[in-house]
Every structure is written in C-alpha cells, then in structure tokens.
Amino acid sequence: MPGLLDVYEETHLTSEKLPNKMKRLLEQRKAGEISLTDEEIYAKIKPKGKRNTRDRRTGVSPSITSLFGGFSECEKLRKEADKAMNEAAETKKEAISANEQNKILTK
C-alpha cells in the first residue's frame, strides 16, 4: 500500500518534482536531523487554502483521514504491527532453539 506522501505526490503534483519543502523535510529526516513521520510531513506541506466542500459532499474527493485514519490511529496501527513482528521474531527464535534441542536429543 502506498504511503501518504506517495499518494499526495501522485494526486497533487503536475510535475515529477516534489515540492521543495517536502524534499527538505525528507532530506532532514534521512540525515537524522528530524524524526517526523510521513503523516507529520504531510501535515506541514499540505495546501492551506479554501476547501471545496462541494466535492466532499458528492463523494468525489474523500478526505485523507477517511482514507488512512487519523494520525494517532496510524501511529497506533504502526505500533501494533511492530509488536506483532517482534513477537513473530521471538517465536521463530524459540522454534529454532527447540528444533536444535530436538536434534541433540535424538542423537
């Protein structure tokens, strides 16, 4: 599934270049100067103009929140996914250890 910044780039930019502000923030994150998530970067670069509510009423343009959930929801899901991955890694280690012990006992 594409990230929030990928969706923004595909749907809002007419050229192939990222906005300068987005580039700067992504470079700073890569260099370790800042620790912003994609959602926080999007919140900083999103256009701040008059919203066209007519499109939202007719269902033509869904809001980012309706597509991806709120920022806190995304962070909660990310933490749950990390926890599940850690648990899976621990279970795999235990299975390998048990398999090695089984081999030793059968010899």
PDB file of C-alpha atoms in Angstrom:
ATOM      1  CA  MET A   1       0.000   0.000   0.000  1.00  0.00           C
ATOM      2  CA  PRO A   2       1.464   3.388  -0.915  1.00  0.00           C
ATOM      3  CA  GLY A   3       2.396   5.805   1.827  1.00  0.00           C
ATOM      4  CA  LEU A   4       0.667   9.092   2.478  1.00  0.00           C
ATOM      5  CA  LEU A   5       3.420  11.124   0.797  1.00  0.00           C
ATOM      6  CA  ASP A   6       3.324   8.857  -2.274  1.00  0.00           C
ATOM      7  CA  VAL A   7      -0.430   9.392  -2.611  1.00  0.00           C
ATOM      8  CA  TYR A   8       0.000  13.146  -2.193  1.00  0.00           C
ATOM      9  CA  GLU A   9       2.715  13.243  -4.834  1.00  0.00           C
ATOM     10  CA  GLU A  10       0.655  11.215  -7.324  1.00  0.00           C
ATOM     11  CA  THR A  11      -2.571  13.161  -6.856  1.00  0.00           C
ATOM     12  CA  HIS A  12      -1.403  16.744  -6.331  1.00  0.00           C
ATOM     13  CA  LEU A  13       1.753  17.327  -8.310  1.00  0.00           C
ATOM     14  CA  THR A  14       1.730  18.087 -12.006  1.00  0.00           C
ATOM     15  CA  SER A  15       5.487  17.755 -12.484  1.00  0.00           C
ATOM     16  CA  GLU A  16       7.714  14.918 -11.386  1.00  0.00           C
ATOM     17  CA  LYS A  17       9.409  17.047  -8.735  1.00  0.00           C
ATOM     18  CA  LEU A  18       8.487  17.021  -5.073  1.00  0.00           C
ATOM     19  CA  PRO A  19       7.752  20.404  -3.502  1.00  0.00           C
ATOM     20  CA  ASN A  20      10.931  21.991  -2.146  1.00  0.00           C
ATOM     21  CA  LYS A  21       9.604  21.961   1.401  1.00  0.00           C
ATOM     22  CA  MET A  22       8.819  18.229   1.193  1.00  0.00           C
ATOM     23  CA  LYS A  23      12.281  17.500  -0.254  1.00  0.00           C
ATOM     24  CA  ARG A  24      13.938  19.461   2.526  1.00  0.00           C
ATOM     25  CA  LEU A  25      11.974  17.663   5.242  1.00  0.00           C
ATOM     26  CA  LEU A  26      12.654  14.226   3.725  1.00  0.00           C
ATOM     27  CA  GLU A  27      16.384  15.008   3.453  1.00  0.00           C
ATOM     28  CA  GLN A  28      16.468  16.210   7.064  1.00  0.00           C
ATOM     29  CA  ARG A  29      14.689  13.029   8.184  1.00  0.00           C
ATOM     30  CA  LYS A  30      17.119  10.870   6.209  1.00  0.00           C
ATOM     31  CA  ALA A  31      20.087  12.728   7.752  1.00  0.00           C
ATOM     32  CA  GLY A  32      18.631  12.166  11.222  1.00  0.00           C
ATOM     33  CA  GLU A  33      18.118  15.852  11.954  1.00  0.00           C
ATOM     34  CA  ILE A  34      14.378  15.417  12.488  1.00  0.00           C
ATOM     35  CA  SER A  35      12.184  12.432  13.294  1.00  0.00           C
ATOM     36  CA  LEU A  36       8.889  13.242  11.599  1.00  0.00           C
ATOM     37  CA  THR A  37       6.557  10.556  10.287  1.00  0.00           C
ATOM     38  CA  ASP A  38       5.108  10.733   6.763  1.00  0.00           C
ATOM     39  CA  GLU A  39       1.848  11.964   8.267  1.00  0.00           C
ATOM     40  CA  GLU A  40       3.572  14.791  10.132  1.00  0.00           C
ATOM     41  CA  ILE A  41       5.463  15.832   6.992  1.00  0.00           C
ATOM     42  CA  TYR A  42       2.202  15.807   5.034  1.00  0.00           C
ATOM     43  CA  ALA A  43       0.543  17.973   7.679  1.00  0.00           C
ATOM     44  CA  LYS A  44       3.351  20.520   7.264  1.00  0.00           C
ATOM     45  CA  ILE A  45       3.227  20.644   3.446  1.00  0.00           C
ATOM     46  CA  LYS A  46      -0.460  20.225   2.672  1.00  0.00           C
ATOM     47  CA  PRO A  47      -2.033  23.195   0.937  1.00  0.00           C
ATOM     48  CA  LYS A  48      -3.719  25.621   3.272  1.00  0.00           C
ATOM     49  CA  GLY A  49      -6.415  27.131   1.135  1.00  0.00           C
ATOM     50  CA  LYS A  50     -10.161  27.268   0.961  1.00  0.00           C
ATOM     51  CA  ARG A  51     -11.627  23.775   0.914  1.00  0.00           C
ATOM     52  CA  ASN A  52     -14.116  22.833  -1.713  1.00  0.00           C
ATOM     53  CA  THR A  53     -16.819  21.212   0.414  1.00  0.00           C
ATOM     54  CA  ARG A  54     -18.992  20.546  -2.627  1.00  0.00           C
ATOM     55  CA  ASP A  55     -16.621  17.787  -3.756  1.00  0.00           C
ATOM     56  CA  ARG A  56     -16.667  16.152  -0.331  1.00  0.00           C
ATOM     57  CA  ARG A  57     -20.471  16.149  -0.171  1.00  0.00           C
ATOM     58  CA  THR A  58     -20.765  14.416  -3.529  1.00  0.00           C
ATOM     59  CA  GLY A  59     -18.123  11.869  -2.633  1.00  0.00           C
ATOM     60  CA  VAL A  60     -15.717  12.929  -5.369  1.00  0.00           C
ATOM     61  CA  SER A  61     -12.835  13.779  -3.056  1.00  0.00           C
ATOM     62  CA  PRO A  62     -12.511  11.728   0.144  1.00  0.00           C
ATOM     63  CA  SER A  63     -10.581  13.244   2.988  1.00  0.00           C
ATOM     64  CA  ILE A  64      -7.152  11.905   3.896  1.00  0.00           C
ATOM     65  CA  THR A  65      -8.477  10.979   7.340  1.00  0.00           C
ATOM     66  CA  SER A  66     -11.250   8.867   5.825  1.00  0.00           C
ATOM     67  CA  LEU A  67      -8.691   7.042   3.663  1.00  0.00           C
ATOM     68  CA  PHE A  68      -5.911   6.482   6.180  1.00  0.00           C
ATOM     69  CA  GLY A  69      -7.496   7.204   9.573  1.00  0.00           C
ATOM     70  CA  GLY A  70      -6.308   9.883  11.943  1.00  0.00           C
ATOM     71  CA  PHE A  71      -2.640  10.399  12.674  1.00  0.00           C
ATOM     72  CA  SER A  72      -2.978   8.825  16.119  1.00  0.00           C
ATOM     73  CA  GLU A  73      -4.771   5.848  14.546  1.00  0.00           C
ATOM     74  CA  CYS A  74      -1.916   5.319  12.104  1.00  0.00           C
ATOM     75  CA  GLU A  75       0.644   5.504  14.890  1.00  0.00           C
ATOM     76  CA  LYS A  76      -1.375   3.007  16.940  1.00  0.00           C
ATOM     77  CA  LEU A  77      -1.532   0.582  13.996  1.00  0.00           C
ATOM     78  CA  ARG A  78       2.189   1.016  13.345  1.00  0.00           C
ATOM     79  CA  LYS A  79       2.989   0.167  16.978  1.00  0.00           C
ATOM     80  CA  GLU A  80       0.724  -2.894  16.847  1.00  0.00           C
ATOM     81  CA  ALA A  81       2.442  -4.063  13.653  1.00  0.00           C
ATOM     82  CA  ASP A  82       5.875  -3.593  15.236  1.00  0.00           C
ATOM     83  CA  LYS A  83       4.773  -5.538  18.305  1.00  0.00           C
ATOM     84  CA  ALA A  84       3.421  -8.383  16.149  1.00  0.00           C
ATOM     85  CA  MET A  85       6.660  -8.513  14.147  1.00  0.00           C
ATOM     86  CA  ASN A  86       8.728  -8.650  17.352  1.00  0.00           C
ATOM     87  CA  GLU A  87       6.554 -11.443  18.717  1.00  0.00           C
ATOM     88  CA  ALA A  88       6.910 -13.367  15.443  1.00  0.00           C
ATOM     89  CA  ALA A  89      10.699 -12.988  15.566  1.00  0.00           C
ATOM     90  CA  GLU A  90      10.792 -14.249  19.171  1.00  0.00           C
ATOM     91  CA  THR A  91       8.594 -17.222  18.275  1.00  0.00           C
ATOM     92  CA  LYS A  92      10.874 -18.054  15.343  1.00  0.00           C
ATOM     93  CA  LYS A  93      13.937 -17.939  17.629  1.00  0.00           C
ATOM     94  CA  GLU A  94      12.195 -20.253  20.108  1.00  0.00           C
ATOM     95  CA  ALA A  95      11.261 -22.658  17.322  1.00  0.00           C
ATOM     96  CA  ILE A  96      14.856 -22.781  16.050  1.00  0.00           C
ATOM     97  CA  SER A  97      16.135 -23.369  19.574  1.00  0.00           C
ATOM     98  CA  ALA A  98      13.598 -26.140  20.177  1.00  0.00           C
ATOM     99  CA  ASN A  99      14.493 -27.747  16.827  1.00  0.00           C
ATOM    100  CA  GLU A 100      18.220 -27.711  17.743  1.00  0.00           C
ATOM    101  CA  GLN A 101      17.484 -29.266  21.144  1.00  0.00           C
ATOM    102  CA  ASN A 102      15.350 -31.914  19.459  1.00  0.00           C
ATOM    103  CA  LYS A 103      18.229 -32.813  17.119  1.00  0.00           C
ATOM    104  CA  ILE A 104      20.635 -33.081  20.066  1.00  0.00           C
ATOM    105  CA  LEU A 105      18.232 -35.328  21.985  1.00  0.00           C
ATOM    106  CA  THR A 106      17.630 -37.629  19.019  1.00  0.00           C
ATOM    107  CA  LYS A 107      21.396 -38.161  18.570  1.00  0.00           C
TER     108      LYS A 107
END
